[in-house]
Amino acid sequence: NAMKLILNGGGSDEQIRDSISLFAQHVKGGKVMYIPLAWNNGNMENCIDWFRTQVEPFGISNIIQILDAKKITKEELKKCTGIFIGGGNTYKLLKMLKETPAFENIKEFMLRKDSIIMGGSAGALIFGKSIDSCLDDGLGIKSICDQNLVGLKDTTGFNCINGYSILPHYMRKPEQANLTNQRIERLLSEGYKLICLPEETSLVIEDNKIRIIGSQPAKIITKETNKTIQNTEIVRCL
C-alpha cells in the first residue's frame, strides 16, 4: 500500500507549518492539485492566494486550482504528484466529488507510489469512514457542526483509516469540552471509532505506518479504548 496521507485537524498558517513541510518533501517540486471545493465562506477563487502563501516557502509553485470537480480527471492527476484538499463544508465537498468521476479518480491516484495527499478539516474528514462525525447535531460546537444543506445521501468517505472517522478542530476551545464529549458519546453509541485531531495536529499515513505530528496530542477513542497519542508517536491501536 503506497498511500501517503497527511490529515490535519483544521489549523492554519503557523499551526500547519510542519505538516506543509512534510507534504512539500514528498511533492519534491512536482505539480500540486489544490481543491478548495469545500470552501463556503466567500469567494473560492481567492483561496489560491492563501494556499500559495502556505506552500511557496517550501518550494511548491506549480499549482492547479480546481473550482469544478469535473476537472479532477485522470489526465490532470497524471501530471500531479500531490493533492491538497482544503476546509469548509464537508457535505458540499463530498457531494461534488461523488457526483463526478473525481471520487474514483482520487482513489486511483492514492494507489500510485509517488502520490501524496494532504487534507485539512473537511479535506481530512472525507478520508475517514463517515463524514457524519461532523454533522450539526444541535450542540453548537464551533467548527465541527457542518450542515448537510446539499442533501448528500451517501456520507461514507474514502475509509482509509481502518474504519475510523475523524473529528477535527478537537477541543478548539476549552468551554466546548463538555459539548464535544456529548458528541463523542453519541457517536460511540452509534458504533463509530474516532480519531480526534486538534488544529495543530495531523495524522500521517506513510509506508504502512500511522503516526501523529503536531504540538497537541491526538485522541483515539472507541468503545473499548481512549488513548492519547503524542507528536511523532506511531499509532499502534489502529
mmCIF file of C-alpha atoms in Angstrom:
data_model
loop_
_atom_site.group_PDB
_atom_site.id
_atom_site.type_symbol
_atom_site.label_atom_id
_atom_site.label_comp_id
_atom_site.label_asym_id
_atom_site.label_seq_id
_atom_site.Cartn_x
_atom_site.Cartn_y
_atom_site.Cartn_z
ATOM 1 C CA ASN A 1 0.000 0.000 0.000
ATOM 2 C CA ALA A 2 1.815 3.055 -1.283
ATOM 3 C CA MET A 3 -0.691 5.573 0.011
ATOM 4 C CA LYS A 4 0.660 8.661 1.715
ATOM 5 C CA LEU A 5 -1.802 10.860 3.556
ATOM 6 C CA ILE A 6 -1.452 13.857 5.859
ATOM 7 C CA LEU A 7 -4.773 14.545 7.567
ATOM 8 C CA ASN A 8 -4.827 17.773 9.555
ATOM 9 C CA GLY A 9 -7.263 18.843 12.257
ATOM 10 C CA GLY A 10 -8.066 22.143 10.584
ATOM 11 C CA GLY A 11 -5.335 24.562 11.586
ATOM 12 C CA SER A 12 -3.880 27.369 9.536
ATOM 13 C CA ASP A 13 -0.548 29.054 8.877
ATOM 14 C CA GLU A 14 1.754 28.592 11.891
ATOM 15 C CA GLN A 15 -0.244 25.588 13.156
ATOM 16 C CA ILE A 16 0.208 23.519 10.000
ATOM 17 C CA ARG A 17 3.743 24.523 9.034
ATOM 18 C CA ASP A 18 5.298 21.137 9.906
ATOM 19 C CA SER A 19 2.581 19.293 8.013
ATOM 20 C CA ILE A 20 3.018 21.510 4.922
ATOM 21 C CA SER A 21 6.774 20.979 5.127
ATOM 22 C CA LEU A 22 6.297 17.188 5.124
ATOM 23 C CA PHE A 23 3.814 17.464 2.235
ATOM 24 C CA ALA A 24 6.353 19.504 0.227
ATOM 25 C CA GLN A 25 9.147 16.981 0.913
ATOM 26 C CA HIS A 26 7.016 14.305 -0.752
ATOM 27 C CA VAL A 27 5.923 16.564 -3.628
ATOM 28 C CA LYS A 28 9.625 17.168 -4.462
ATOM 29 C CA GLY A 29 8.932 20.234 -6.594
ATOM 30 C CA GLY A 30 6.185 18.497 -8.601
ATOM 31 C CA LYS A 31 2.747 19.780 -9.521
ATOM 32 C CA VAL A 32 0.034 20.085 -6.873
ATOM 33 C CA MET A 33 -3.706 19.958 -7.423
ATOM 34 C CA TYR A 34 -5.366 22.315 -4.956
ATOM 35 C CA ILE A 35 -9.040 21.545 -4.251
ATOM 36 C CA PRO A 36 -10.856 24.286 -2.267
ATOM 37 C CA LEU A 37 -14.324 22.929 -3.178
ATOM 38 C CA ALA A 38 -15.431 22.719 0.467
ATOM 39 C CA TRP A 39 -14.928 26.460 0.934
ATOM 40 C CA ASN A 40 -18.243 28.162 1.707
ATOM 41 C CA ASN A 41 -17.142 31.434 3.236
ATOM 42 C CA GLY A 42 -16.806 33.888 0.380
ATOM 43 C CA ASN A 43 -15.076 33.652 -2.953
ATOM 44 C CA MET A 44 -13.497 30.238 -3.664
ATOM 45 C CA GLU A 45 -11.250 31.751 -6.379
ATOM 46 C CA ASN A 46 -9.403 33.722 -3.678
ATOM 47 C CA CYS A 47 -8.396 30.579 -1.783
ATOM 48 C CA ILE A 48 -5.397 30.149 -4.076
ATOM 49 C CA ASP A 49 -3.777 33.269 -2.591
ATOM 50 C CA TRP A 50 -3.869 31.737 0.883
ATOM 51 C CA PHE A 51 -2.590 28.409 -0.419
ATOM 52 C CA ARG A 52 0.357 29.975 -2.244
ATOM 53 C CA THR A 53 1.491 31.789 0.907
ATOM 54 C CA GLN A 54 1.434 28.433 2.750
ATOM 55 C CA VAL A 55 3.339 26.306 0.236
ATOM 56 C CA GLU A 56 5.645 28.602 -1.734
ATOM 57 C CA PRO A 57 8.158 28.938 1.139
ATOM 58 C CA PHE A 58 8.539 25.136 0.891
ATOM 59 C CA GLY A 59 9.213 25.149 -2.844
ATOM 60 C CA ILE A 60 5.756 24.374 -4.238
ATOM 61 C CA SER A 61 4.959 26.756 -7.093
ATOM 62 C CA ASN A 62 3.372 24.557 -9.772
ATOM 63 C CA ILE A 63 -0.279 24.577 -8.681
ATOM 64 C CA ILE A 64 -3.554 23.898 -10.445
ATOM 65 C CA GLN A 65 -6.612 25.181 -8.586
ATOM 66 C CA ILE A 66 -9.817 23.178 -9.084
ATOM 67 C CA LEU A 67 -13.062 25.156 -8.998
ATOM 68 C CA ASP A 68 -15.126 22.428 -10.665
ATOM 69 C CA ALA A 69 -14.904 18.763 -9.590
ATOM 70 C CA LYS A 70 -15.267 17.663 -13.239
ATOM 71 C CA LYS A 71 -11.715 18.960 -13.773
ATOM 72 C CA ILE A 72 -10.331 16.301 -11.392
ATOM 73 C CA THR A 73 -9.647 13.997 -14.314
ATOM 74 C CA LYS A 74 -7.326 11.009 -14.637
ATOM 75 C CA GLU A 75 -5.313 13.016 -17.214
ATOM 76 C CA GLU A 76 -4.881 16.019 -14.918
ATOM 77 C CA LEU A 77 -3.976 13.817 -11.952
ATOM 78 C CA LYS A 78 -1.276 12.045 -14.004
ATOM 79 C CA LYS A 79 0.558 15.399 -14.136
ATOM 80 C CA CYS A 80 0.368 15.859 -10.353
ATOM 81 C CA THR A 81 2.453 14.489 -7.516
ATOM 82 C CA GLY A 82 0.332 15.976 -4.747
ATOM 83 C CA ILE A 83 -3.254 16.891 -3.918
ATOM 84 C CA PHE A 84 -4.197 19.392 -1.225
ATOM 85 C CA ILE A 85 -7.860 19.489 -0.136
ATOM 86 C CA GLY A 86 -8.927 22.474 1.935
ATOM 87 C CA GLY A 87 -11.594 23.014 4.581
ATOM 88 C CA GLY A 88 -15.157 24.319 4.597
ATOM 89 C CA ASN A 89 -18.404 22.365 4.408
ATOM 90 C CA THR A 90 -17.669 18.640 4.213
ATOM 91 C CA TYR A 91 -21.047 17.731 2.681
ATOM 92 C CA LYS A 92 -20.619 20.222 -0.146
ATOM 93 C CA LEU A 93 -17.140 18.839 -0.863
ATOM 94 C CA LEU A 94 -18.072 15.149 -0.798
ATOM 95 C CA LYS A 95 -21.206 15.670 -2.908
ATOM 96 C CA MET A 96 -19.171 17.407 -5.627
ATOM 97 C CA LEU A 97 -16.579 14.620 -5.609
ATOM 98 C CA LYS A 98 -19.204 11.881 -5.713
ATOM 99 C CA GLU A 99 -21.447 13.292 -8.435
ATOM 100 C CA THR A 100 -18.451 13.414 -10.803
ATOM 101 C CA PRO A 101 -15.715 10.841 -11.539
ATOM 102 C CA ALA A 102 -13.487 12.808 -9.101
ATOM 103 C CA PHE A 103 -14.060 10.472 -6.129
ATOM 104 C CA GLU A 104 -12.932 7.367 -8.049
ATOM 105 C CA ASN A 105 -10.104 9.270 -9.743
ATOM 106 C CA ILE A 106 -8.689 10.388 -6.383
ATOM 107 C CA LYS A 107 -8.982 6.811 -5.112
ATOM 108 C CA GLU A 108 -6.893 5.663 -8.066
ATOM 109 C CA PHE A 109 -4.367 8.470 -7.500
ATOM 110 C CA MET A 110 -3.843 7.191 -3.933
ATOM 111 C CA LEU A 111 -2.583 3.861 -5.239
ATOM 112 C CA ARG A 112 0.331 5.465 -7.047
ATOM 113 C CA LYS A 113 3.754 5.019 -5.481
ATOM 114 C CA ASP A 114 4.761 8.664 -5.670
ATOM 115 C CA SER A 115 1.463 10.247 -4.634
ATOM 116 C CA ILE A 116 0.832 12.374 -1.551
ATOM 117 C CA ILE A 117 -2.455 13.875 -0.354
ATOM 118 C CA MET A 118 -2.931 16.431 2.391
ATOM 119 C CA GLY A 119 -6.353 17.411 3.682
ATOM 120 C CA GLY A 120 -7.382 19.859 6.378
ATOM 121 C CA SER A 121 -10.650 19.745 8.332
ATOM 122 C CA ALA A 122 -13.271 18.893 5.664
ATOM 123 C CA GLY A 123 -10.390 17.754 3.447
ATOM 124 C CA ALA A 124 -9.333 15.313 6.183
ATOM 125 C CA LEU A 125 -12.836 14.170 7.159
ATOM 126 C CA ILE A 126 -13.514 12.658 3.725
ATOM 127 C CA PHE A 127 -10.723 10.094 4.239
ATOM 128 C CA GLY A 128 -12.450 8.570 7.268
ATOM 129 C CA LYS A 129 -15.252 6.009 7.222
ATOM 130 C CA SER A 130 -18.061 8.562 7.524
ATOM 131 C CA ILE A 131 -18.172 12.344 7.434
ATOM 132 C CA ASP A 132 -21.189 12.354 9.781
ATOM 133 C CA SER A 133 -18.807 12.711 12.739
ATOM 134 C CA CYS A 134 -19.022 16.438 11.898
ATOM 135 C CA LEU A 135 -22.798 16.627 11.307
ATOM 136 C CA ASP A 136 -24.539 19.509 13.053
ATOM 137 C CA ASP A 137 -26.434 17.784 15.875
ATOM 138 C CA GLY A 138 -27.653 20.969 17.532
ATOM 139 C CA LEU A 139 -24.816 21.049 20.073
ATOM 140 C CA GLY A 140 -23.331 24.182 18.548
ATOM 141 C CA ILE A 141 -19.660 23.152 18.709
ATOM 142 C CA LYS A 142 -17.986 25.754 16.530
ATOM 143 C CA SER A 143 -16.092 24.318 13.528
ATOM 144 C CA ILE A 144 -17.396 20.749 13.897
ATOM 145 C CA CYS A 145 -21.059 21.323 13.084
ATOM 146 C CA ASP A 146 -21.461 21.047 9.314
ATOM 147 C CA GLN A 147 -24.957 21.156 7.909
ATOM 148 C CA ASN A 148 -25.908 18.829 5.084
ATOM 149 C CA LEU A 149 -27.565 21.575 3.050
ATOM 150 C CA VAL A 150 -26.761 19.854 -0.253
ATOM 151 C CA GLY A 151 -28.806 16.738 0.545
ATOM 152 C CA LEU A 152 -25.876 14.308 0.295
ATOM 153 C CA LYS A 153 -27.259 10.772 0.803
ATOM 154 C CA ASP A 154 -24.106 8.639 0.815
ATOM 155 C CA THR A 155 -21.908 10.161 3.519
ATOM 156 C CA THR A 156 -19.229 7.451 3.522
ATOM 157 C CA GLY A 157 -15.729 8.736 2.895
ATOM 158 C CA PHE A 158 -12.674 7.052 1.361
ATOM 159 C CA ASN A 159 -12.405 4.911 4.525
ATOM 160 C CA CYS A 160 -8.584 4.878 4.541
ATOM 161 C CA ILE A 161 -8.047 4.573 8.306
ATOM 162 C CA ASN A 162 -9.188 1.074 9.250
ATOM 163 C CA GLY A 163 -12.816 2.057 9.783
ATOM 164 C CA TYR A 164 -12.071 5.162 11.863
ATOM 165 C CA SER A 165 -13.757 8.515 11.307
ATOM 166 C CA ILE A 166 -12.179 11.897 12.049
ATOM 167 C CA LEU A 167 -13.236 14.610 14.482
ATOM 168 C CA PRO A 168 -11.272 17.752 13.505
ATOM 169 C CA HIS A 169 -10.908 21.059 15.395
ATOM 170 C CA TYR A 170 -10.795 18.893 18.520
ATOM 171 C CA MET A 171 -11.086 20.882 21.775
ATOM 172 C CA ARG A 172 -10.542 24.132 19.938
ATOM 173 C CA LYS A 173 -11.950 25.994 22.916
ATOM 174 C CA PRO A 174 -11.881 24.647 26.492
ATOM 175 C CA GLU A 175 -15.501 25.700 27.045
ATOM 176 C CA GLN A 176 -16.577 23.329 24.253
ATOM 177 C CA ALA A 177 -15.171 20.263 26.039
ATOM 178 C CA ASN A 178 -18.485 19.228 27.557
ATOM 179 C CA LEU A 179 -20.372 19.501 24.262
ATOM 180 C CA THR A 180 -17.587 17.704 22.397
ATOM 181 C CA ASN A 181 -17.730 14.832 24.900
ATOM 182 C CA GLN A 182 -21.513 14.619 24.418
ATOM 183 C CA ARG A 183 -20.977 14.370 20.663
ATOM 184 C CA ILE A 184 -18.329 11.673 21.144
ATOM 185 C CA GLU A 185 -20.571 9.633 23.482
ATOM 186 C CA ARG A 186 -23.356 9.670 20.893
ATOM 187 C CA LEU A 187 -21.018 8.700 18.055
ATOM 188 C CA LEU A 188 -19.585 5.826 20.092
ATOM 189 C CA SER A 189 -23.096 4.583 20.822
ATOM 190 C CA GLU A 190 -23.706 4.597 17.056
ATOM 191 C CA GLY A 191 -20.636 2.398 16.540
ATOM 192 C CA TYR A 192 -18.099 4.994 15.471
ATOM 193 C CA LYS A 193 -14.359 4.698 16.061
ATOM 194 C CA LEU A 194 -12.840 8.172 16.255
ATOM 195 C CA ILE A 195 -9.555 9.946 15.700
ATOM 196 C CA CYS A 196 -9.841 13.367 17.349
ATOM 197 C CA LEU A 197 -7.397 15.866 15.839
ATOM 198 C CA PRO A 198 -6.679 19.314 17.303
ATOM 199 C CA GLU A 199 -5.977 22.065 14.783
ATOM 200 C CA GLU A 200 -2.201 21.857 15.299
ATOM 201 C CA THR A 201 -2.132 18.113 14.707
ATOM 202 C CA SER A 202 -2.029 15.781 11.723
ATOM 203 C CA LEU A 203 -2.401 12.061 11.243
ATOM 204 C CA VAL A 204 0.284 10.836 8.839
ATOM 205 C CA ILE A 205 -0.106 7.579 6.937
ATOM 206 C CA GLU A 206 3.030 6.517 5.107
ATOM 207 C CA ASP A 207 4.846 3.232 4.441
ATOM 208 C CA ASN A 208 2.069 1.317 6.226
ATOM 209 C CA LYS A 209 2.753 3.296 9.396
ATOM 210 C CA ILE A 210 0.351 5.696 11.053
ATOM 211 C CA ARG A 211 1.757 8.445 13.258
ATOM 212 C CA ILE A 212 0.845 11.812 14.704
ATOM 213 C CA ILE A 213 2.702 15.069 14.113
ATOM 214 C CA GLY A 214 1.979 18.390 15.789
ATOM 215 C CA SER A 215 2.281 20.200 19.086
ATOM 216 C CA GLN A 216 -1.003 18.927 20.556
ATOM 217 C CA PRO A 217 -1.722 15.237 21.187
ATOM 218 C CA ALA A 218 -4.462 13.424 19.286
ATOM 219 C CA LYS A 219 -7.048 11.182 20.926
ATOM 220 C CA ILE A 220 -8.100 7.812 19.627
ATOM 221 C CA ILE A 221 -11.462 6.886 21.054
ATOM 222 C CA THR A 222 -13.519 3.742 20.604
ATOM 223 C CA LYS A 223 -15.992 1.965 22.868
ATOM 224 C CA GLU A 224 -13.059 -0.022 24.294
ATOM 225 C CA THR A 225 -10.176 2.461 24.268
ATOM 226 C CA ASN A 226 -9.375 6.087 24.938
ATOM 227 C CA LYS A 227 -5.742 6.751 24.040
ATOM 228 C CA THR A 228 -3.697 9.926 23.876
ATOM 229 C CA ILE A 229 -1.104 9.922 21.095
ATOM 230 C CA GLN A 230 1.793 12.396 21.164
ATOM 231 C CA ASN A 231 3.867 14.030 18.438
ATOM 232 C CA THR A 232 5.815 11.526 16.265
ATOM 233 C CA GLU A 233 4.282 8.582 18.135
ATOM 234 C CA ILE A 234 3.393 5.575 15.985
ATOM 235 C CA VAL A 235 -0.304 4.755 16.360
ATOM 236 C CA ARG A 236 -0.404 1.084 17.303
ATOM 237 C CA CYS A 237 -4.059 0.797 18.223
ATOM 238 C CA LEU A 238 -5.341 1.149 14.662
#
